[in-house]
Amino acid sequence: MEAFTSLASGLSVAIQPMNLLFALIGVLLGTAVGVLPGIGPALTVALLLPITFKLDPAGSIIMFAGIYYGGMYGGSTTAILINTPGESASMATALEGNLMAKAGRGGPALATSAIGSFVAGTIATLGLTLLAPYLVEVAVSFGPEDYFALMCVAFVTVSATFGDSPVRGLSSLFIGLLLGLVGIDILSGQSRLSFGIPELYDNIEVTTLAVGLFAVGEALYVASRRHIHEEKLEAVRGSLWMTKEDWKRSWKPWLRGTLYGFPIGALPAGGAEIPTFLSYATEKKLTKYPEDFGKGAIEGVAGPEAANNASAAGTLVPLLTLGLPTSATAAMMLAGFQQYGLNPGPLLFAEQPNLVWGLIASLFIANTMLLVLNLPLVGLWVKLLAIPQPWLYAGILVFATMGTIAANPSPVELIMLAVFGVLGFLMRRFDFPIAPVVVGLILGPIAESQLRRALSISLGDPMVLLQSPISATLLGIAVIALVLPFVLKGMGRFKAVED
Amino acid sequence: MTTSPKRRIDVAGLVIALILIGLAGLVWWDMTKLQILSPYDLGPKVMPIVVSVGLTLLAIGNGIGALRGDLPPRDSLDWKPIILILGGLACLIALVAVGGGFMIGTAILFATTSAAFGRRAFLTDLLIGAVIAVFIYLLFGKLLTLSLPAGPLEHLF
Amino acid sequence: MSHFRKGLWRSALAAAAVAGFVTSAAAQMELKIMAPAAPGGGWDQTARSMQQALTQAGIAKSVQVANVPGAGGSIGIAQLVNNSKGDGNQLMVMGYVMVGALLTNKSPVTLDQTTPIARLTSEYEAIVVPASSPIKSVKELADAIKADPAKVTWAGGSAGGVDHIAAALFAKAAGADPTKINYIPFSGGGEALAAILGGKVTAGISGYGEFESQVKAGKLRLLGLTSPADKATADLPSIKAQGLDLEIANWRAVVAPPGISADQKKALMDAMDKMAKSKEWQEILKAKGWEDSYMSGDAFAKNLADEQGRTKDVLTAVGLVKS
């Protein structure tokens, strides 16, 4: 119960008018930058650090928390409305969310994402309050072999994004794996598939690939088919608000998404992308309306969005308890802490309880503020879709290129964006699924480096993968998830024969 | 046993298979130049081998599909808008590369894309694009001090 | 244009030029600092801190920071050498990491082509073990690595980086074969720290700042820093004072483009001298926990050359650079 009294005193810090103002500024700024792909919360916090130097620590850290959560809202808004994920973690949201928007259900999609984010953020922040010290023990005990096993689980679920042909889905995945090879191999320091181009040494940026494939590719595809198929975007069809049915279909995915997002986000190398994909795959499997997937299923938005937000709170677990920054934004928040002479880590809770609990409390407030701000805005956002099609797509392309050069002002990055755009166009034309490419780029390098680390530590003994209980369990899950559908199919056939 | 017109060999599908084979070969060739440096590391070659072999198998899979004519039907294609959009992108890239700044390029990209989607008011769109570019520059270049590629126009601000 | 007006123009320009020299030339400086990395990283923070100190202390009229990220600085330095030749207002932040990156990336542009101005800060590398580890001292770690380098696993930053080089130098100083070290590179973001805390590896090596709070909390044991023996304190023991010849620092510095005049070089060095002494800069160093290791001009140029030579030797030994 100590946690709750601390939290209450933290709330009294966060609720001071000045700090509320900082939270509001942060939330607004975060939403604004989240809209531009490439410019994420991390970059914003980095650039604001010198400006906030003069503010008091509590205020500026509260503002950073607002930017963090706000950035995620902004990223998913563009993912849903214009199929341009603002950051890689909103990619899964774009899959079904954009389809919903195109079918005139942008309102409910934005609403379920906003409410889901709120629910997940709140539960995860509660988890942070109560479980942080225990969770971090587990998180640190995750070794390279366990991460590799987790990647195996994630790989099995990729097939959920394959569409109707496994061969074409796998082809997409392997193109993603190929792109993941480009750049300097972190374990050996040698460059692969870089052809002496220094810009390629730094690996392919996930946002450049995602924006190229999704936004640019889509613009090219739609433009090329205008003469035969005038795409009619319906800004709103039916209710702008979530119906009773929508609520019924959303609440379970919200909770399941949180269950994926928070613990995986708390892992030092967990990240936000993997829980969003796990959540997407789970919802696709569990839904009562499988026919809706591929046409805009609300579960496919609710789950990943909740997972995304919950993982953001999860990232704070190792940051606050160990001083481990496990995401770019967390790293910048760490720099923010250090600027005021505070060292996040085992001693922070003891030395600076007001600040820590103030931060946790301000996360609650930022979350509430985002919900209050965003729900009334849903109507306004959806109006974006009513912009005449030429301007809408021209705007999308301008934002896509701007985000890319703002993050890295180099023509090579833009050339890559254009090439990925053409790739996205061709893949759409020949009916190859897009998402597995991005998944391959994200998962491939992690799986490879973690496996190699595990084998280096064990001096080449592969049994290390089975000796760790976590790894063995996860590998077991992966195998079951891989085999079970075939077994069930086989049994179904067997039964059919019996009958 | 006559081949129905639907079951025709899909040339585009064969080209895709060939591209995949080509990529597999590229990855393999690149892999041969790598060295294993640490005696304990599995090495940087394993993953490229996996990818290369996988791509080869998938190329075969895609090739069989193409020979069977299994590919989904495709609509005819209008090249003009694609050239317009890619042309706009190329202008932007060229301008950034030679130091012409991003504002002019952004305005051109906005106008060509808009034209690709059927609008005829090129000059108006150029202007709208320029206004958006100025807005973005002020927001991100000035407020957040990001280093956006600058050219003659940007130096005016 | 008449001769008269032309003459007037000339004298006006001359007057302006004189006036420029009379009022402090430095205060008119409009500096451009390039951070050859994305916003947020160490070099970017250094560049933006310099911007803050230079303008607040009135040393420069304006300072612009530009980011040119990519390939450990290889792209930034290429731009500096090729596009800014002779520009006396341009500086680039760089650091020890760039020395290694340029070598491993086979960069066509080298640091020899730049004009070294000044070294600003340093951070020493720290070697730590989990608190539960049986290894208690530098000597025990050295013995272990000498007995079987394969069994001593190191966690640190990317291959060819300063952590890797320091680990190889440690093995060499301990009398083991540096090519046989079992060094496991982790990507940033505390992944290496998690592996050390979780007891997955024998030892960790990185900048002391990464480990500081864990060491203070008693979760990690600090074996030593790669600082000079005379810098050691009871809390921060040096490896050298424990009898192992290993001294290395991860420093950050500024260089100017090639082809600048002696006057321009002097003006930049003066500006850096003033900045390093300014109250504003000292406050930033304290707030960020950066150690002041200011060194300018020829001393820094020689230091830079030495570091390049030593780094090349180590990287050649571990196979990352072919001689």
mmCIF file of C-alpha atoms in Angstrom, chain A residues 2-214:
data_model
loop_
_atom_site.group_PDB
_atom_site.id
_atom_site.type_symbol
_atom_site.label_atom_id
_atom_site.label_comp_id
_atom_site.label_asym_id
_atom_site.label_seq_id
_atom_site.Cartn_x
_atom_site.Cartn_y
_atom_site.Cartn_z
ATOM 1 C CA GLU A 2 3.051 2.151 0.347
ATOM 2 C CA ALA A 3 3.055 2.492 -3.385
ATOM 3 C CA PHE A 4 -0.391 4.062 -3.363
ATOM 4 C CA THR A 5 0.422 6.692 -0.754
ATOM 5 C CA SER A 6 3.554 7.537 -2.710
ATOM 6 C CA LEU A 7 1.498 7.727 -5.846
ATOM 7 C CA ALA A 8 -0.971 10.056 -4.159
ATOM 8 C CA SER A 9 1.798 12.399 -3.142
ATOM 9 C CA GLY A 10 3.164 12.135 -6.661
ATOM 10 C CA LEU A 11 -0.226 13.129 -8.020
ATOM 11 C CA SER A 12 -0.156 16.213 -5.836
ATOM 12 C CA VAL A 13 3.135 17.164 -7.527
ATOM 13 C CA ALA A 14 1.872 16.504 -11.005
ATOM 14 C CA ILE A 15 -1.423 18.291 -10.551
ATOM 15 C CA GLN A 16 0.151 21.663 -9.795
ATOM 16 C CA PRO A 17 -1.013 24.088 -12.493
ATOM 17 C CA MET A 18 2.483 24.697 -13.856
ATOM 18 C CA ASN A 19 3.152 20.990 -14.195
ATOM 19 C CA LEU A 20 -0.218 20.443 -15.800
ATOM 20 C CA LEU A 21 0.749 23.096 -18.312
ATOM 21 C CA PHE A 22 4.029 21.316 -19.014
ATOM 22 C CA ALA A 23 2.138 18.074 -19.504
ATOM 23 C CA LEU A 24 -0.200 19.816 -21.944
ATOM 24 C CA ILE A 25 2.680 21.331 -23.927
ATOM 25 C CA GLY A 26 4.361 17.962 -24.027
ATOM 26 C CA VAL A 27 1.248 16.164 -25.174
ATOM 27 C CA LEU A 28 0.602 18.693 -27.929
ATOM 28 C CA LEU A 29 4.206 18.720 -29.116
ATOM 29 C CA GLY A 30 4.350 14.955 -29.028
ATOM 30 C CA THR A 31 1.191 14.615 -31.099
ATOM 31 C CA ALA A 32 2.551 17.139 -33.610
ATOM 32 C CA VAL A 33 5.864 15.366 -34.135
ATOM 33 C CA GLY A 34 4.283 11.928 -34.038
ATOM 34 C CA VAL A 35 2.414 12.878 -37.190
ATOM 35 C CA LEU A 36 5.654 13.253 -39.155
ATOM 36 C CA PRO A 37 7.193 9.881 -39.908
ATOM 37 C CA GLY A 38 10.865 9.818 -39.021
ATOM 38 C CA ILE A 39 10.603 12.492 -36.372
ATOM 39 C CA GLY A 40 9.653 10.638 -33.277
ATOM 40 C CA PRO A 41 9.439 11.503 -29.609
ATOM 41 C CA ALA A 42 13.139 10.682 -29.104
ATOM 42 C CA LEU A 43 14.321 13.289 -31.544
ATOM 43 C CA THR A 44 11.963 15.876 -30.092
ATOM 44 C CA VAL A 45 13.117 15.274 -26.556
ATOM 45 C CA ALA A 46 16.731 15.429 -27.741
ATOM 46 C CA LEU A 47 16.202 18.762 -29.406
ATOM 47 C CA LEU A 48 14.282 20.192 -26.476
ATOM 48 C CA LEU A 49 16.864 19.249 -23.863
ATOM 49 C CA PRO A 50 18.904 22.447 -24.208
ATOM 50 C CA ILE A 51 15.736 24.536 -24.045
ATOM 51 C CA THR A 52 14.386 22.833 -20.961
ATOM 52 C CA PHE A 53 17.732 23.096 -19.228
ATOM 53 C CA LYS A 54 16.491 26.089 -17.305
ATOM 54 C CA LEU A 55 13.155 24.620 -16.235
ATOM 55 C CA ASP A 56 12.742 22.806 -12.988
ATOM 56 C CA PRO A 57 13.394 19.051 -13.177
ATOM 57 C CA ALA A 58 9.884 17.895 -12.330
ATOM 58 C CA GLY A 59 8.293 20.153 -14.941
ATOM 59 C CA SER A 60 10.536 19.197 -17.796
ATOM 60 C CA ILE A 61 10.457 15.489 -17.087
ATOM 61 C CA ILE A 62 6.677 15.650 -16.912
ATOM 62 C CA MET A 63 6.762 17.391 -20.275
ATOM 63 C CA PHE A 64 8.957 14.630 -21.691
ATOM 64 C CA ALA A 65 6.471 12.038 -20.486
ATOM 65 C CA GLY A 66 3.765 13.966 -22.321
ATOM 66 C CA ILE A 67 5.843 14.015 -25.502
ATOM 67 C CA TYR A 68 6.432 10.294 -25.182
ATOM 68 C CA TYR A 69 2.774 9.336 -24.975
ATOM 69 C CA GLY A 70 1.675 12.101 -27.334
ATOM 70 C CA GLY A 71 4.099 10.874 -29.989
ATOM 71 C CA MET A 72 2.487 7.487 -29.958
ATOM 72 C CA TYR A 73 -0.982 8.915 -30.382
ATOM 73 C CA GLY A 74 0.170 11.043 -33.282
ATOM 74 C CA GLY A 75 1.901 8.097 -34.926
ATOM 75 C CA SER A 76 -1.181 5.936 -34.888
ATOM 76 C CA THR A 77 -3.442 8.726 -36.103
ATOM 77 C CA THR A 78 -1.488 9.010 -39.345
ATOM 78 C CA ALA A 79 -1.217 5.230 -39.565
ATOM 79 C CA ILE A 80 -4.997 4.904 -39.492
ATOM 80 C CA LEU A 81 -5.939 7.887 -41.607
ATOM 81 C CA ILE A 82 -3.298 8.017 -44.306
ATOM 82 C CA ASN A 83 -1.564 4.651 -43.994
ATOM 83 C CA THR A 84 1.667 6.365 -42.969
ATOM 84 C CA PRO A 85 2.872 4.865 -39.710
ATOM 85 C CA GLY A 86 4.605 7.654 -37.792
ATOM 86 C CA GLU A 87 6.898 5.113 -36.159
ATOM 87 C CA SER A 88 7.541 1.427 -36.634
ATOM 88 C CA ALA A 89 5.404 0.462 -33.647
ATOM 89 C CA SER A 90 2.258 1.799 -35.305
ATOM 90 C CA MET A 91 2.764 -0.361 -38.376
ATOM 91 C CA ALA A 92 0.486 -3.114 -37.143
ATOM 92 C CA THR A 93 -2.161 -0.470 -36.472
ATOM 93 C CA ALA A 94 -1.955 0.721 -40.073
ATOM 94 C CA LEU A 95 -2.830 -2.740 -41.418
ATOM 95 C CA GLU A 96 -6.465 -2.846 -40.321
ATOM 96 C CA GLY A 97 -6.814 0.759 -39.220
ATOM 97 C CA ASN A 98 -6.342 2.224 -42.657
ATOM 98 C CA LEU A 99 -8.768 -0.264 -44.159
ATOM 99 C CA MET A 100 -11.322 0.835 -41.604
ATOM 100 C CA ALA A 101 -10.697 4.482 -42.448
ATOM 101 C CA LYS A 102 -11.149 3.766 -46.147
ATOM 102 C CA ALA A 103 -14.450 2.104 -45.429
ATOM 103 C CA GLY A 104 -15.669 5.207 -43.662
ATOM 104 C CA ARG A 105 -15.036 3.797 -40.204
ATOM 105 C CA GLY A 106 -12.098 6.067 -39.396
ATOM 106 C CA GLY A 107 -13.980 7.483 -36.430
ATOM 107 C CA PRO A 108 -14.380 4.212 -34.542
ATOM 108 C CA ALA A 109 -10.824 3.207 -35.500
ATOM 109 C CA LEU A 110 -9.395 6.377 -33.979
ATOM 110 C CA ALA A 111 -11.660 6.058 -30.985
ATOM 111 C CA THR A 112 -10.742 2.467 -30.227
ATOM 112 C CA SER A 113 -7.098 3.356 -30.606
ATOM 113 C CA ALA A 114 -7.412 6.345 -28.271
ATOM 114 C CA ILE A 115 -9.437 4.508 -25.637
ATOM 115 C CA GLY A 116 -7.324 1.378 -25.998
ATOM 116 C CA SER A 117 -4.177 3.421 -25.537
ATOM 117 C CA PHE A 118 -5.693 4.995 -22.470
ATOM 118 C CA VAL A 119 -6.779 1.710 -20.967
ATOM 119 C CA ALA A 120 -3.451 0.064 -21.731
ATOM 120 C CA GLY A 121 -1.454 3.070 -20.598
ATOM 121 C CA THR A 122 -3.325 3.222 -17.332
ATOM 122 C CA ILE A 123 -3.061 -0.481 -16.569
ATOM 123 C CA ALA A 124 0.594 -0.497 -17.549
ATOM 124 C CA THR A 125 1.361 2.545 -15.443
ATOM 125 C CA LEU A 126 -0.332 0.790 -12.527
ATOM 126 C CA GLY A 127 1.859 -2.191 -13.303
ATOM 127 C CA LEU A 128 4.871 0.088 -13.283
ATOM 128 C CA THR A 129 3.829 1.389 -9.896
ATOM 129 C CA LEU A 130 3.310 -1.973 -8.293
ATOM 130 C CA LEU A 131 5.444 -4.489 -10.136
ATOM 131 C CA ALA A 132 8.518 -2.597 -11.291
ATOM 132 C CA PRO A 133 10.965 -4.021 -8.729
ATOM 133 C CA TYR A 134 9.855 -7.622 -9.359
ATOM 134 C CA LEU A 135 9.479 -7.354 -13.071
ATOM 135 C CA VAL A 136 12.943 -5.983 -13.491
ATOM 136 C CA GLU A 137 14.458 -9.081 -11.901
ATOM 137 C CA VAL A 138 12.858 -11.228 -14.563
ATOM 138 C CA ALA A 139 13.745 -8.753 -17.272
ATOM 139 C CA VAL A 140 17.428 -8.791 -16.435
ATOM 140 C CA SER A 141 17.535 -12.561 -16.295
ATOM 141 C CA PHE A 142 16.554 -12.644 -19.971
ATOM 142 C CA GLY A 143 19.672 -13.740 -21.794
ATOM 143 C CA PRO A 144 20.477 -13.723 -25.502
ATOM 144 C CA GLU A 145 19.141 -17.285 -25.899
ATOM 145 C CA ASP A 146 15.807 -16.202 -24.405
ATOM 146 C CA TYR A 147 15.550 -13.277 -26.784
ATOM 147 C CA PHE A 148 16.265 -15.589 -29.674
ATOM 148 C CA ALA A 149 13.447 -17.862 -28.534
ATOM 149 C CA LEU A 150 11.129 -14.862 -28.250
ATOM 150 C CA MET A 151 12.030 -13.926 -31.829
ATOM 151 C CA CYS A 152 11.110 -17.467 -32.890
ATOM 152 C CA VAL A 153 7.663 -16.991 -31.367
ATOM 153 C CA ALA A 154 7.368 -13.689 -33.184
ATOM 154 C CA PHE A 155 8.436 -15.259 -36.486
ATOM 155 C CA VAL A 156 5.728 -17.903 -36.228
ATOM 156 C CA THR A 157 3.097 -15.213 -35.884
ATOM 157 C CA VAL A 158 4.274 -13.383 -38.997
ATOM 158 C CA SER A 159 2.207 -15.713 -41.096
ATOM 159 C CA ALA A 160 -0.848 -13.839 -39.819
ATOM 160 C CA THR A 161 0.183 -11.042 -42.157
ATOM 161 C CA PHE A 162 0.779 -13.284 -45.154
ATOM 162 C CA GLY A 163 -2.530 -13.003 -46.948
ATOM 163 C CA ASP A 164 -3.733 -15.911 -49.080
ATOM 164 C CA SER A 165 -0.500 -17.292 -50.522
ATOM 165 C CA PRO A 166 2.242 -18.657 -48.242
ATOM 166 C CA VAL A 167 4.794 -18.560 -51.076
ATOM 167 C CA ARG A 168 4.241 -14.891 -51.725
ATOM 168 C CA GLY A 169 4.107 -14.132 -47.985
ATOM 169 C CA LEU A 170 7.393 -15.911 -47.404
ATOM 170 C CA SER A 171 8.898 -14.130 -50.403
ATOM 171 C CA SER A 172 7.997 -10.823 -48.769
ATOM 172 C CA LEU A 173 9.453 -11.944 -45.468
ATOM 173 C CA PHE A 174 12.738 -12.975 -47.064
ATOM 174 C CA ILE A 175 13.034 -9.673 -48.880
ATOM 175 C CA GLY A 176 12.719 -8.074 -45.443
ATOM 176 C CA LEU A 177 15.395 -10.408 -44.064
ATOM 177 C CA LEU A 178 17.615 -9.485 -46.997
ATOM 178 C CA LEU A 179 17.161 -5.793 -46.268
ATOM 179 C CA GLY A 180 17.976 -6.553 -42.642
ATOM 180 C CA LEU A 181 21.407 -7.781 -43.720
ATOM 181 C CA VAL A 182 22.355 -4.428 -45.224
ATOM 182 C CA GLY A 183 24.864 -2.479 -43.174
ATOM 183 C CA ILE A 184 27.549 -3.130 -40.627
ATOM 184 C CA ASP A 185 27.137 -6.418 -38.796
ATOM 185 C CA ILE A 186 27.269 -5.392 -35.170
ATOM 186 C CA LEU A 187 28.971 -8.571 -34.024
ATOM 187 C CA SER A 188 31.839 -8.641 -36.470
ATOM 188 C CA GLY A 189 32.055 -5.026 -37.561
ATOM 189 C CA GLN A 190 32.018 -6.007 -41.236
ATOM 190 C CA SER A 191 29.675 -4.433 -43.723
ATOM 191 C CA ARG A 192 27.229 -6.580 -45.670
ATOM 192 C CA LEU A 193 25.431 -5.725 -48.903
ATOM 193 C CA SER A 194 26.631 -2.114 -48.644
ATOM 194 C CA PHE A 195 28.661 -1.935 -51.864
ATOM 195 C CA GLY A 196 30.921 0.723 -50.400
ATOM 196 C CA ILE A 197 28.086 3.244 -49.974
ATOM 197 C CA PRO A 198 28.676 4.776 -46.535
ATOM 198 C CA GLU A 199 24.996 5.681 -46.074
ATOM 199 C CA LEU A 200 24.171 1.974 -46.188
ATOM 200 C CA TYR A 201 26.572 1.127 -43.338
ATOM 201 C CA ASP A 202 24.036 2.211 -40.738
ATOM 202 C CA ASN A 203 21.429 -0.386 -41.650
ATOM 203 C CA ILE A 204 18.114 0.423 -43.265
ATOM 204 C CA GLU A 205 15.929 2.670 -41.176
ATOM 205 C CA VAL A 206 12.645 0.913 -40.358
ATOM 206 C CA THR A 207 10.609 4.084 -40.771
ATOM 207 C CA THR A 208 12.112 4.768 -44.202
ATOM 208 C CA LEU A 209 11.137 1.280 -45.330
ATOM 209 C CA ALA A 210 7.687 1.385 -43.765
ATOM 210 C CA VAL A 211 6.849 4.832 -45.101
ATOM 211 C CA GLY A 212 8.209 3.976 -48.550
ATOM 212 C CA LEU A 213 6.252 0.727 -48.787
ATOM 213 C CA PHE A 214 3.052 1.945 -47.191
#
